[in-house]
PDB file of C-alpha atoms in Angstrom:
ATOM      1  CA  MET A 752      33.132  74.151  10.756  1.00 70.00           C
ATOM      2  CA  ASP A 753      35.893  72.327   8.913  1.00 88.00           C
ATOM      3  CA  ILE A 754      38.319  75.213   8.616  1.00 94.00           C
ATOM      4  CA  LYS A 755      41.535  75.027   6.599  1.00 97.00           C
ATOM      5  CA  LEU A 756      44.390  77.331   7.568  1.00 98.00           C
ATOM      6  CA  ARG A 757      47.178  78.252   5.173  1.00 98.00           C
ATOM      7  CA  ALA A 758      49.773  80.947   4.598  1.00 98.00           C
ATOM      8  CA  GLY A 759      48.524  84.119   2.948  1.00 98.00           C
ATOM      9  CA  THR A 760      49.624  85.119  -0.557  1.00 98.00           C
ATOM     10  CA  ALA A 761      49.484  88.332  -2.573  1.00 97.00           C
ATOM     11  CA  ALA A 762      46.517  86.895  -4.467  1.00 97.00           C
ATOM     12  CA  ASP A 763      44.464  86.910  -1.240  1.00 98.00           C
ATOM     13  CA  ALA A 764      44.585  90.695  -0.809  1.00 98.00           C
ATOM     14  CA  GLU A 765      41.208  91.528  -2.311  1.00 98.00           C
ATOM     15  CA  ALA A 766      39.229  88.773  -0.564  1.00 98.00           C
ATOM     16  CA  CYS A 767      40.915  89.345   2.804  1.00 98.00           C
ATOM     17  CA  GLY A 768      40.654  93.117   2.444  1.00 98.00           C
ATOM     18  CA  LYS A 769      36.917  92.969   1.762  1.00 98.00           C
ATOM     19  CA  ILE A 770      36.384  90.782   4.829  1.00 98.00           C
ATOM     20  CA  CYS A 771      38.543  93.131   6.901  1.00 98.00           C
ATOM     21  CA  TYR A 772      36.419  96.092   5.844  1.00 97.00           C
ATOM     22  CA  GLN A 773      33.118  94.265   6.393  1.00 97.00           C
ATOM     23  CA  ALA A 774      34.110  92.906   9.811  1.00 96.00           C
ATOM     24  CA  PHE A 775      35.317  96.218  11.241  1.00 96.00           C
ATOM     25  CA  THR A 776      32.430  98.166   9.707  1.00 97.00           C
ATOM     26  CA  THR A 777      29.777  95.766  10.968  1.00 95.00           C
ATOM     27  CA  ILE A 778      30.936  95.814  14.597  1.00 95.00           C
ATOM     28  CA  ALA A 779      31.556  99.582  14.614  1.00 96.00           C
ATOM     29  CA  LYS A 780      28.123 100.436  13.234  1.00 96.00           C
ATOM     30  CA  ALA A 781      26.472  98.019  15.640  1.00 95.00           C
ATOM     31  CA  HIS A 782      27.861 100.179  18.464  1.00 96.00           C
ATOM     32  CA  ASN A 783      27.366 103.546  16.720  1.00 96.00           C
ATOM     33  CA  PHE A 784      31.088 104.190  16.162  1.00 96.00           C
ATOM     34  CA  THR A 785      32.818 105.352  12.982  1.00 93.00           C
ATOM     35  CA  PRO A 786      34.502 102.401  11.193  1.00 93.00           C
ATOM     36  CA  ASP A 787      38.315 102.304  11.222  1.00 93.00           C
ATOM     37  CA  PHE A 788      38.382 101.974   7.426  1.00 95.00           C
ATOM     38  CA  PRO A 789      36.507 104.660   5.459  1.00 94.00           C
ATOM     39  CA  SER A 790      36.339 102.483   2.337  1.00 97.00           C
ATOM     40  CA  GLU A 791      36.811  98.932   1.128  1.00 97.00           C
ATOM     41  CA  ASP A 792      39.710 100.002  -1.096  1.00 98.00           C
ATOM     42  CA  ILE A 793      41.686 101.315   1.890  1.00 97.00           C
ATOM     43  CA  ALA A 794      41.247  98.014   3.734  1.00 98.00           C
ATOM     44  CA  ILE A 795      42.335  96.083   0.634  1.00 98.00           C
ATOM     45  CA  GLY A 796      45.373  98.348   0.298  1.00 98.00           C
ATOM     46  CA  LEU A 797      46.383  97.707   3.897  1.00 97.00           C
ATOM     47  CA  ILE A 798      46.063  93.934   3.563  1.00 98.00           C
ATOM     48  CA  LYS A 799      47.991  94.026   0.288  1.00 98.00           C
ATOM     49  CA  SER A 800      50.862  95.870   1.993  1.00 97.00           C
ATOM     50  CA  LEU A 801      50.954  93.370   4.867  1.00 98.00           C
ATOM     51  CA  LEU A 802      50.918  90.360   2.546  1.00 98.00           C
ATOM     52  CA  SER A 803      53.827  91.773   0.549  1.00 97.00           C
ATOM     53  CA  HIS A 804      55.977  92.855   3.526  1.00 97.00           C
ATOM     54  CA  PRO A 805      58.656  90.307   4.522  1.00 97.00           C
ATOM     55  CA  GLY A 806      58.376  91.368   8.154  1.00 97.00           C
ATOM     56  CA  PHE A 807      54.777  90.157   8.493  1.00 98.00           C
ATOM     57  CA  TYR A 808      53.518  86.610   8.951  1.00 98.00           C
ATOM     58  CA  SER A 809      50.041  85.885   7.578  1.00 98.00           C
ATOM     59  CA  VAL A 810      47.506  83.100   7.941  1.00 98.00           C
ATOM     60  CA  VAL A 811      44.273  82.712   5.982  1.00 98.00           C
ATOM     61  CA  ALA A 812      41.206  80.672   6.963  1.00 98.00           C
ATOM     62  CA  GLU A 813      39.177  78.883   4.278  1.00 97.00           C
ATOM     63  CA  PHE A 814      35.823  77.101   4.392  1.00 95.00           C
ATOM     64  CA  ASP A 815      34.465  75.274   1.325  1.00 92.00           C
ATOM     65  CA  ASP A 816      37.388  76.709  -0.696  1.00 92.00           C
ATOM     66  CA  ARG A 817      36.335  80.252   0.222  1.00 96.00           C
ATOM     67  CA  ILE A 818      38.366  82.680   2.340  1.00 98.00           C
ATOM     68  CA  VAL A 819      36.512  83.472   5.563  1.00 98.00           C
ATOM     69  CA  GLY A 820      39.179  85.230   7.635  1.00 98.00           C
ATOM     70  CA  SER A 821      42.801  86.177   8.129  1.00 98.00           C
ATOM     71  CA  ASN A 822      45.314  87.128  10.776  1.00 98.00           C
ATOM     72  CA  PHE A 823      48.713  88.827  10.744  1.00 98.00           C
ATOM     73  CA  LEU A 824      51.762  88.986  12.974  1.00 98.00           C
ATOM     74  CA  ASP A 825      54.238  91.870  12.879  1.00 98.00           C
ATOM     75  CA  GLU A 826      57.656  90.254  13.333  1.00 98.00           C
ATOM     76  CA  ARG A 827      59.831  93.309  12.666  1.00 97.00           C
ATOM     77  CA  SER A 828      60.881  93.859  16.282  1.00 95.00           C
ATOM     78  CA  ALA A 829      61.616  92.041  19.533  1.00 94.00           C
ATOM     79  CA  ILE A 830      57.953  91.848  20.560  1.00 97.00           C
ATOM     80  CA  ALA A 831      55.391  90.552  18.054  1.00 98.00           C
ATOM     81  CA  GLY A 832      52.300  92.604  17.231  1.00 98.00           C
ATOM     82  CA  LEU A 833      49.115  90.728  16.365  1.00 98.00           C
ATOM     83  CA  GLY A 834      46.488  91.861  13.878  1.00 96.00           C
ATOM     84  CA  PRO A 835      44.413  92.783  12.154  1.00 97.00           C
ATOM     85  CA  ILE A 836      42.462  89.596  12.755  1.00 97.00           C
ATOM     86  CA  THR A 837      39.157  89.581  10.905  1.00 96.00           C
ATOM     87  CA  VAL A 838      36.452  87.013  10.197  1.00 96.00           C
ATOM     88  CA  ASP A 839      33.633  87.137   7.660  1.00 96.00           C
ATOM     89  CA  PRO A 840      30.570  88.416   9.606  1.00 93.00           C
ATOM     90  CA  ASN A 841      28.533  85.551   8.131  1.00 91.00           C
ATOM     91  CA  VAL A 842      30.648  82.901   9.895  1.00 89.00           C
ATOM     92  CA  GLN A 843      31.534  84.634  13.138  1.00 79.00           C
ATOM     93  CA  ASN A 844      31.076  82.898  16.506  1.00 72.00           C
ATOM     94  CA  ARG A 845      32.081  79.532  14.972  1.00 77.00           C
ATOM     95  CA  SER A 846      35.651  79.349  16.349  1.00 90.00           C
ATOM     96  CA  VAL A 847      37.314  80.762  13.209  1.00 95.00           C
ATOM     97  CA  GLY A 848      38.828  83.617  15.178  1.00 93.00           C
ATOM     98  CA  ARG A 849      40.116  81.296  17.879  1.00 94.00           C
ATOM     99  CA  GLN A 850      41.815  79.050  15.311  1.00 96.00           C
ATOM    100  CA  LEU A 851      43.461  82.066  13.670  1.00 97.00           C
ATOM    101  CA  MET A 852      44.701  83.221  17.075  1.00 97.00           C
ATOM    102  CA  GLU A 853      46.032  79.795  18.017  1.00 97.00           C
ATOM    103  CA  ASN A 854      47.929  79.617  14.729  1.00 98.00           C
ATOM    104  CA  ALA A 855      49.582  82.960  15.475  1.00 98.00           C
ATOM    105  CA  HIS A 856      50.516  81.744  18.956  1.00 97.00           C
ATOM    106  CA  GLU A 857      52.152  78.651  17.465  1.00 98.00           C
ATOM    107  CA  ARG A 858      54.146  80.989  15.258  1.00 98.00           C
ATOM    108  CA  THR A 859      55.294  83.180  18.157  1.00 98.00           C
ATOM    109  CA  ALA A 860      56.374  80.084  20.070  1.00 97.00           C
ATOM    110  CA  ALA A 861      58.287  78.703  17.075  1.00 98.00           C
ATOM    111  CA  LYS A 862      60.021  82.055  16.534  1.00 97.00           C
ATOM    112  CA  LYS A 863      60.707  82.357  20.284  1.00 98.00           C
ATOM    113  CA  PHE A 864      59.177  85.797  20.720  1.00 98.00           C
ATOM    114  CA  PRO A 865      59.231  86.692  24.435  1.00 98.00           C
ATOM    115  CA  GLY A 866      55.864  88.385  24.114  1.00 98.00           C
ATOM    116  CA  VAL A 867      53.004  89.285  21.777  1.00 98.00           C
ATOM    117  CA  ARG A 868      50.609  92.221  22.000  1.00 98.00           C
ATOM    118  CA  LEU A 869      47.455  93.485  20.393  1.00 98.00           C
ATOM    119  CA  ILE A 870      44.942  96.291  20.615  1.00 98.00           C
ATOM    120  CA  GLN A 871      41.203  95.693  20.509  1.00 97.00           C
ATOM    121  CA  ALA A 872      38.198  97.995  20.167  1.00 96.00           C
ATOM    122  CA  GLY A 873      36.949  98.708  23.685  1.00 96.00           C
ATOM    123  CA  TYR A 874      33.298  98.358  22.672  1.00 96.00           C
ATOM    124  CA  HIS A 875      33.854  94.881  21.162  1.00 95.00           C
ATOM    125  CA  THR A 876      33.172  92.745  24.212  1.00 94.00           C
ATOM    126  CA  ARG A 877      33.369  89.425  22.338  1.00 91.00           C
ATOM    127  CA  SER A 878      36.935  89.992  21.180  1.00 93.00           C
ATOM    128  CA  LEU A 879      37.915  91.253  24.644  1.00 96.00           C
ATOM    129  CA  SER A 880      36.577  88.050  26.159  1.00 95.00           C
ATOM    130  CA  LEU A 881      38.265  85.839  23.564  1.00 93.00           C
ATOM    131  CA  TYR A 882      41.670  87.437  24.087  1.00 96.00           C
ATOM    132  CA  ALA A 883      41.346  87.201  27.866  1.00 97.00           C
ATOM    133  CA  LYS A 884      40.487  83.495  27.584  1.00 96.00           C
ATOM    134  CA  LEU A 885      43.561  83.012  25.408  1.00 96.00           C
ATOM    135  CA  GLY A 886      45.808  84.387  28.146  1.00 97.00           C
ATOM    136  CA  TYR A 887      46.081  88.081  27.300  1.00 98.00           C
ATOM    137  CA  ASP A 888      46.325  90.589  30.144  1.00 98.00           C
ATOM    138  CA  VAL A 889      44.731  94.036  29.969  1.00 98.00           C
ATOM    139  CA  ARG A 890      47.547  96.595  30.205  1.00 98.00           C
ATOM    140  CA  GLU A 891      46.209 100.000  29.216  1.00 98.00           C
ATOM    141  CA  PRO A 892      42.828 101.582  28.488  1.00 98.00           C
ATOM    142  CA  LEU A 893      43.374 103.733  25.411  1.00 98.00           C
ATOM    143  CA  ALA A 894      41.635 106.694  23.819  1.00 98.00           C
ATOM    144  CA  CYS A 895      41.782 107.168  20.062  1.00 98.00           C
ATOM    145  CA  ILE A 896      42.420 110.897  19.658  1.00 98.00           C
ATOM    146  CA  GLN A 897      41.651 113.022  16.587  1.00 98.00           C
ATOM    147  CA  GLY A 898      41.409 116.699  15.704  1.00 98.00           C
ATOM    148  CA  GLN A 899      43.166 119.538  13.957  1.00 98.00           C
ATOM    149  CA  ALA A 900      46.967 119.619  13.958  1.00 98.00           C
ATOM    150  CA  LEU A 901      48.172 121.673  16.948  1.00 98.00           C
ATOM    151  CA  ASN A 902      51.235 123.326  15.392  1.00 96.00           C
ATOM    152  CA  LYS A 903      52.657 123.904  18.859  1.00 96.00           C
ATOM    153  CA  THR A 904      56.167 123.781  20.272  1.00 96.00           C
ATOM    154  CA  VAL A 905      57.350 122.931  23.775  1.00 97.00           C
ATOM    155  CA  ALA A 906      59.988 125.091  25.459  1.00 97.00           C
ATOM    156  CA  GLY A 907      63.361 123.350  25.506  1.00 97.00           C
ATOM    157  CA  CYS A 908      62.293 120.682  23.002  1.00 98.00           C
ATOM    158  CA  THR A 909      63.146 120.545  19.308  1.00 98.00           C
ATOM    159  CA  ALA A 910      61.211 118.221  16.988  1.00 98.00           C
ATOM    160  CA  ARG A 911      62.627 117.344  13.565  1.00 98.00           C
ATOM    161  CA  SER A 912      62.598 114.634  10.912  1.00 98.00           C
ATOM    162  CA  ALA A 913      64.467 111.449  11.816  1.00 98.00           C
ATOM    163  CA  GLY A 914      67.319 110.013   9.775  1.00 98.00           C
ATOM    164  CA  ASP A 915      69.312 106.801   9.723  1.00 97.00           C
ATOM    165  CA  SER A 916      71.834 108.282  12.145  1.00 98.00           C
ATOM    166  CA  ASP A 917      69.073 108.659  14.782  1.00 98.00           C
ATOM    167  CA  VAL A 918      68.032 104.996  14.884  1.00 98.00           C
ATOM    168  CA  ASP A 919      70.435 103.875  17.612  1.00 98.00           C
ATOM    169  CA  ALA A 920      69.527 106.778  19.886  1.00 98.00           C
ATOM    170  CA  CYS A 921      65.812 106.149  19.342  1.00 98.00           C
ATOM    171  CA  ASN A 922      66.240 102.463  20.117  1.00 98.00           C
ATOM    172  CA  ARG A 923      67.962 103.372  23.383  1.00 98.00           C
ATOM    173  CA  VAL A 924      64.993 105.529  24.383  1.00 98.00           C
ATOM    174  CA  CYS A 925      62.558 102.711  23.576  1.00 98.00           C
ATOM    175  CA  GLN A 926      64.706 100.206  25.484  1.00 98.00           C
ATOM    176  CA  LYS A 927      64.713 102.510  28.501  1.00 98.00           C
ATOM    177  CA  VAL A 928      60.950 103.057  28.438  1.00 98.00           C
ATOM    178  CA  HIS A 929      59.683  99.608  27.373  1.00 98.00           C
ATOM    179  CA  GLY A 930      62.532  97.175  28.034  1.00 97.00           C
ATOM    180  CA  HIS A 931      62.896  96.416  24.318  1.00 97.00           C
ATOM    181  CA  ASP A 932      63.286  98.363  21.087  1.00 97.00           C
ATOM    182  CA  ARG A 933      61.088  98.519  18.002  1.00 97.00           C
ATOM    183  CA  GLY A 934      63.922  98.976  15.552  1.00 96.00           C
ATOM    184  CA  GLY A 935      62.298  97.186  12.624  1.00 96.00           C
ATOM    185  CA  GLU A 936      59.291  99.491  12.584  1.00 97.00           C
ATOM    186  CA  LEU A 937      61.482 102.521  13.147  1.00 98.00           C
ATOM    187  CA  LYS A 938      63.731 101.726  10.184  1.00 97.00           C
ATOM    188  CA  ASP A 939      60.681 101.353   7.918  1.00 97.00           C
ATOM    189  CA  ALA A 940      59.360 104.733   9.089  1.00 98.00           C
ATOM    190  CA  VAL A 941      62.718 106.450   8.545  1.00 98.00           C
ATOM    191  CA  ALA A 942      62.858 105.000   5.032  1.00 98.00           C
ATOM    192  CA  LYS A 943      59.352 106.325   4.311  1.00 97.00           C
ATOM    193  CA  GLY A 944      60.244 109.757   5.705  1.00 97.00           C
ATOM    194  CA  SER A 945      57.470 109.743   8.326  1.00 98.00           C
ATOM    195  CA  ALA A 946      59.595 109.386  11.493  1.00 98.00           C
ATOM    196  CA  THR A 947      60.370 112.337  13.780  1.00 98.00           C
ATOM    197  CA  VAL A 948      62.597 112.793  16.819  1.00 98.00           C
ATOM    198  CA  VAL A 949      62.566 115.234  19.701  1.00 98.00           C
ATOM    199  CA  GLU A 950      65.766 116.561  21.260  1.00 98.00           C
ATOM    200  CA  ARG A 951      66.466 118.179  24.615  1.00 97.00           C
ATOM    201  CA  ASP A 952      69.872 119.464  25.679  1.00 94.00           C
ATOM    202  CA  GLY A 953      71.440 118.193  22.469  1.00 94.00           C
ATOM    203  CA  ARG A 954      70.305 114.564  22.701  1.00 97.00           C
ATOM    204  CA  VAL A 955      67.404 112.496  21.383  1.00 98.00           C
ATOM    205  CA  THR A 956      64.780 112.027  24.106  1.00 98.00           C
ATOM    206  CA  GLY A 957      61.904 110.650  22.046  1.00 98.00           C
ATOM    207  CA  TYR A 958      60.660 109.667  18.609  1.00 98.00           C
ATOM    208  CA  ALA A 959      57.548 108.818  16.629  1.00 98.00           C
ATOM    209  CA  THR A 960      57.228 106.608  13.575  1.00 98.00           C
ATOM    210  CA  ILE A 961      54.123 108.676  12.839  1.00 98.00           C
ATOM    211  CA  ILE A 962      51.517 110.272  15.093  1.00 98.00           C
ATOM    212  CA  GLY A 963      48.571 108.173  13.997  1.00 98.00           C
ATOM    213  CA  PHE A 964      46.796 104.845  14.066  1.00 97.00           C
ATOM    214  CA  PHE A 965      49.598 102.766  12.571  1.00 96.00           C
ATOM    215  CA  GLY A 966      52.473 104.565  14.256  1.00 98.00           C
ATOM    216  CA  HIS A 967      53.967 104.456  17.737  1.00 98.00           C
ATOM    217  CA  ALA A 968      55.839 107.039  19.781  1.00 98.00           C
ATOM    218  CA  VAL A 969      58.127 106.870  22.814  1.00 98.00           C
ATOM    219  CA  GLY A 970      59.514 109.631  25.011  1.00 98.00           C
ATOM    220  CA  GLU A 971      61.425 109.964  28.239  1.00 98.00           C
ATOM    221  CA  SER A 972      58.797 112.419  29.537  1.00 98.00           C
ATOM    222  CA  ASN A 973      55.420 113.948  28.750  1.00 98.00           C
ATOM    223  CA  ARG A 974      57.213 117.047  27.501  1.00 98.00           C
ATOM    224  CA  ASP A 975      58.834 114.967  24.781  1.00 98.00           C
ATOM    225  CA  MET A 976      55.496 113.465  23.802  1.00 98.00           C
ATOM    226  CA  GLN A 977      53.788 116.854  23.768  1.00 98.00           C
ATOM    227  CA  ALA A 978      56.508 118.128  21.414  1.00 98.00           C
ATOM    228  CA  LEU A 979      56.022 115.188  19.035  1.00 98.00           C
ATOM    229  CA  ILE A 980      52.230 115.558  19.038  1.00 98.00           C
ATOM    230  CA  GLY A 981      52.510 119.329  18.659  1.00 98.00           C
ATOM    231  CA  ALA A 982      54.802 118.986  15.627  1.00 98.00           C
ATOM    232  CA  ALA A 983      52.581 116.496  13.777  1.00 98.00           C
ATOM    233  CA  LYS A 984      51.111 117.885  10.542  1.00 97.00           C
ATOM    234  CA  GLU A 985      48.108 115.596  10.946  1.00 97.00           C
ATOM    235  CA  PHE A 986      46.928 112.658  13.029  1.00 98.00           C
ATOM    236  CA  ALA A 987      46.976 109.863  10.473  1.00 96.00           C
ATOM    237  CA  GLY A 988      44.037 107.515  10.011  1.00 95.00           C
ATOM    238  CA  PRO A 989      41.354 107.406  12.715  1.00 96.00           C
ATOM    239  CA  GLY A 990      43.781 109.155  15.104  1.00 98.00           C
ATOM    240  CA  PHE A 991      46.552 108.365  17.574  1.00 98.00           C
ATOM    241  CA  LEU A 992      46.226 106.074  20.582  1.00 98.00           C
ATOM    242  CA  LEU A 993      46.839 107.572  24.014  1.00 98.00           C
ATOM    243  CA  PRO A 994      47.006 105.636  27.305  1.00 98.00           C
ATOM    244  CA  MET A 995      44.315 107.225  29.487  1.00 98.00           C
ATOM    245  CA  ARG A 996      46.201 106.443  32.695  1.00 98.00           C
ATOM    246  CA  ASN A 997      48.630 109.159  31.603  1.00 98.00           C
ATOM    247  CA  THR A 998      46.268 111.754  33.035  1.00 98.00           C
ATOM    248  CA  GLU A 999      48.530 114.735  32.417  1.00 98.00           C
ATOM    249  CA  LEU A1000      48.983 114.028  28.713  1.00 98.00           C
ATOM    250  CA  PHE A1001      45.363 112.946  28.205  1.00 98.00           C
ATOM    251  CA  GLN A1002      43.950 116.099  29.795  1.00 98.00           C
ATOM    252  CA  ARG A1003      46.448 118.283  27.954  1.00 97.00           C
ATOM    253  CA  CYS A1004      45.271 116.921  24.598  1.00 98.00           C
ATOM    254  CA  LEU A1005      41.626 117.537  25.486  1.00 98.00           C
ATOM    255  CA  GLU A1006      42.401 121.064  26.665  1.00 98.00           C
ATOM    256  CA  GLN A1007      43.934 121.783  23.270  1.00 97.00           C
ATOM    257  CA  GLY A1008      40.720 120.887  21.472  1.00 98.00           C
ATOM    258  CA  LEU A1009      41.425 117.280  20.514  1.00 98.00           C
ATOM    259  CA  ARG A1010      38.625 114.767  20.960  1.00 98.00           C
ATOM    260  CA  VAL A1011      38.166 111.097  21.810  1.00 98.00           C
ATOM    261  CA  THR A1012      36.689 109.053  18.959  1.00 97.00           C
ATOM    262  CA  GLN A1013      36.645 105.587  20.526  1.00 97.00           C
ATOM    263  CA  PRO A1014      37.961 103.539  23.461  1.00 98.00           C
ATOM    264  CA  MET A1015      40.510 100.780  22.861  1.00 98.00           C
ATOM    265  CA  THR A1016      42.489  98.329  24.970  1.00 98.00           C
ATOM    266  CA  LEU A1017      46.164  97.355  24.917  1.00 98.00           C
ATOM    267  CA  MET A1018      46.621  93.682  25.835  1.00 98.00           C
ATOM    268  CA  SER A1019      49.723  91.535  26.163  1.00 98.00           C
ATOM    269  CA  LYS A1020      50.745  87.893  26.444  1.00 98.00           C
ATOM    270  CA  GLY A1021      54.219  87.097  27.751  1.00 98.00           C
ATOM    271  CA  PHE A1022      56.858  89.714  28.507  1.00 97.00           C
ATOM    272  CA  TYR A1023      55.589  93.173  29.459  1.00 98.00           C
ATOM    273  CA  GLN A1024      57.304  96.029  31.277  1.00 97.00           C
ATOM    274  CA  GLU A1025      55.326  98.939  32.677  1.00 97.00           C
ATOM    275  CA  ALA A1026      56.380 102.025  30.747  1.00 97.00           C
ATOM    276  CA  ALA A1027      59.137 104.082  32.387  1.00 98.00           C
ATOM    277  CA  GLY A1028      58.188 107.169  30.406  1.00 98.00           C
ATOM    278  CA  ALA A1029      55.554 108.383  27.954  1.00 98.00           C
ATOM    279  CA  PHE A1030      54.342 106.418  24.951  1.00 98.00           C
ATOM    280  CA  LEU A1031      51.692 106.140  22.260  1.00 98.00           C
ATOM    281  CA  PRO A1032      51.062 102.595  20.974  1.00 98.00           C
ATOM    282  CA  SER A1033      50.243 101.784  17.361  1.00 98.00           C
ATOM    283  CA  ILE A1034      47.170  99.763  16.452  1.00 97.00           C
ATOM    284  CA  LEU A1035      49.399  96.665  16.725  1.00 92.00           C
ATOM    285  CA  TYR A1036      50.796  97.671  20.160  1.00 96.00           C
TER     286      TYR A1036
END
């Protein structure tokens, strides 16, 4: 296929959003899983927000003057987050996805990002294979967790809303756990009013931009993460992503009545530090 790649614009939101919805719905239903997007309008809304955010890079694929796919790169923090990448189901398996990925890699190289990460649906073997061929390493098997809000506290931990004055302390926690901060995402979450912090002994020991699909959380220990999860009023979107190798936290969530809705995989290319604490990735990483 003679594919043309170009930068995305606000006018592309509807076409790209419809493809995003169709692509995720088609693969999910083929494997008997619930689609990530409950409606086309929600997918269009997401794509519209990404196209209008200055912290996101976008690339659109066209064939015969028709949009057939898109890809995004979150450039708000030190490590780039890739996705969502979606291709029209009618033209899949024709290298469109690979070209969209290669374009994003050219962008990360030009911007000198030390690393890029993504999360893929564990049941989607084709995307897993593509990312592995493109040099991505599997880092964590993830479980998407959903259920009723726990409304639980953890002894010695205090969870509260985050403010601007907490950003530096939160970034230090993230730096300690991951080797880099995610300050750009954190500042957006604080501005929206969705971010929370957890304190122990009078200091910030963890934070969450939101406990849900599009939010990440970092804590010095599992106690900090349990406090953040326990304080969440809901688990936004399809749920939050939990690294299954963290057996203590994983089993604790299941014991409290939460359930696994789907398997996912955290993958990285370039810099990666094994977590020196507890964390929940977002759908980007």
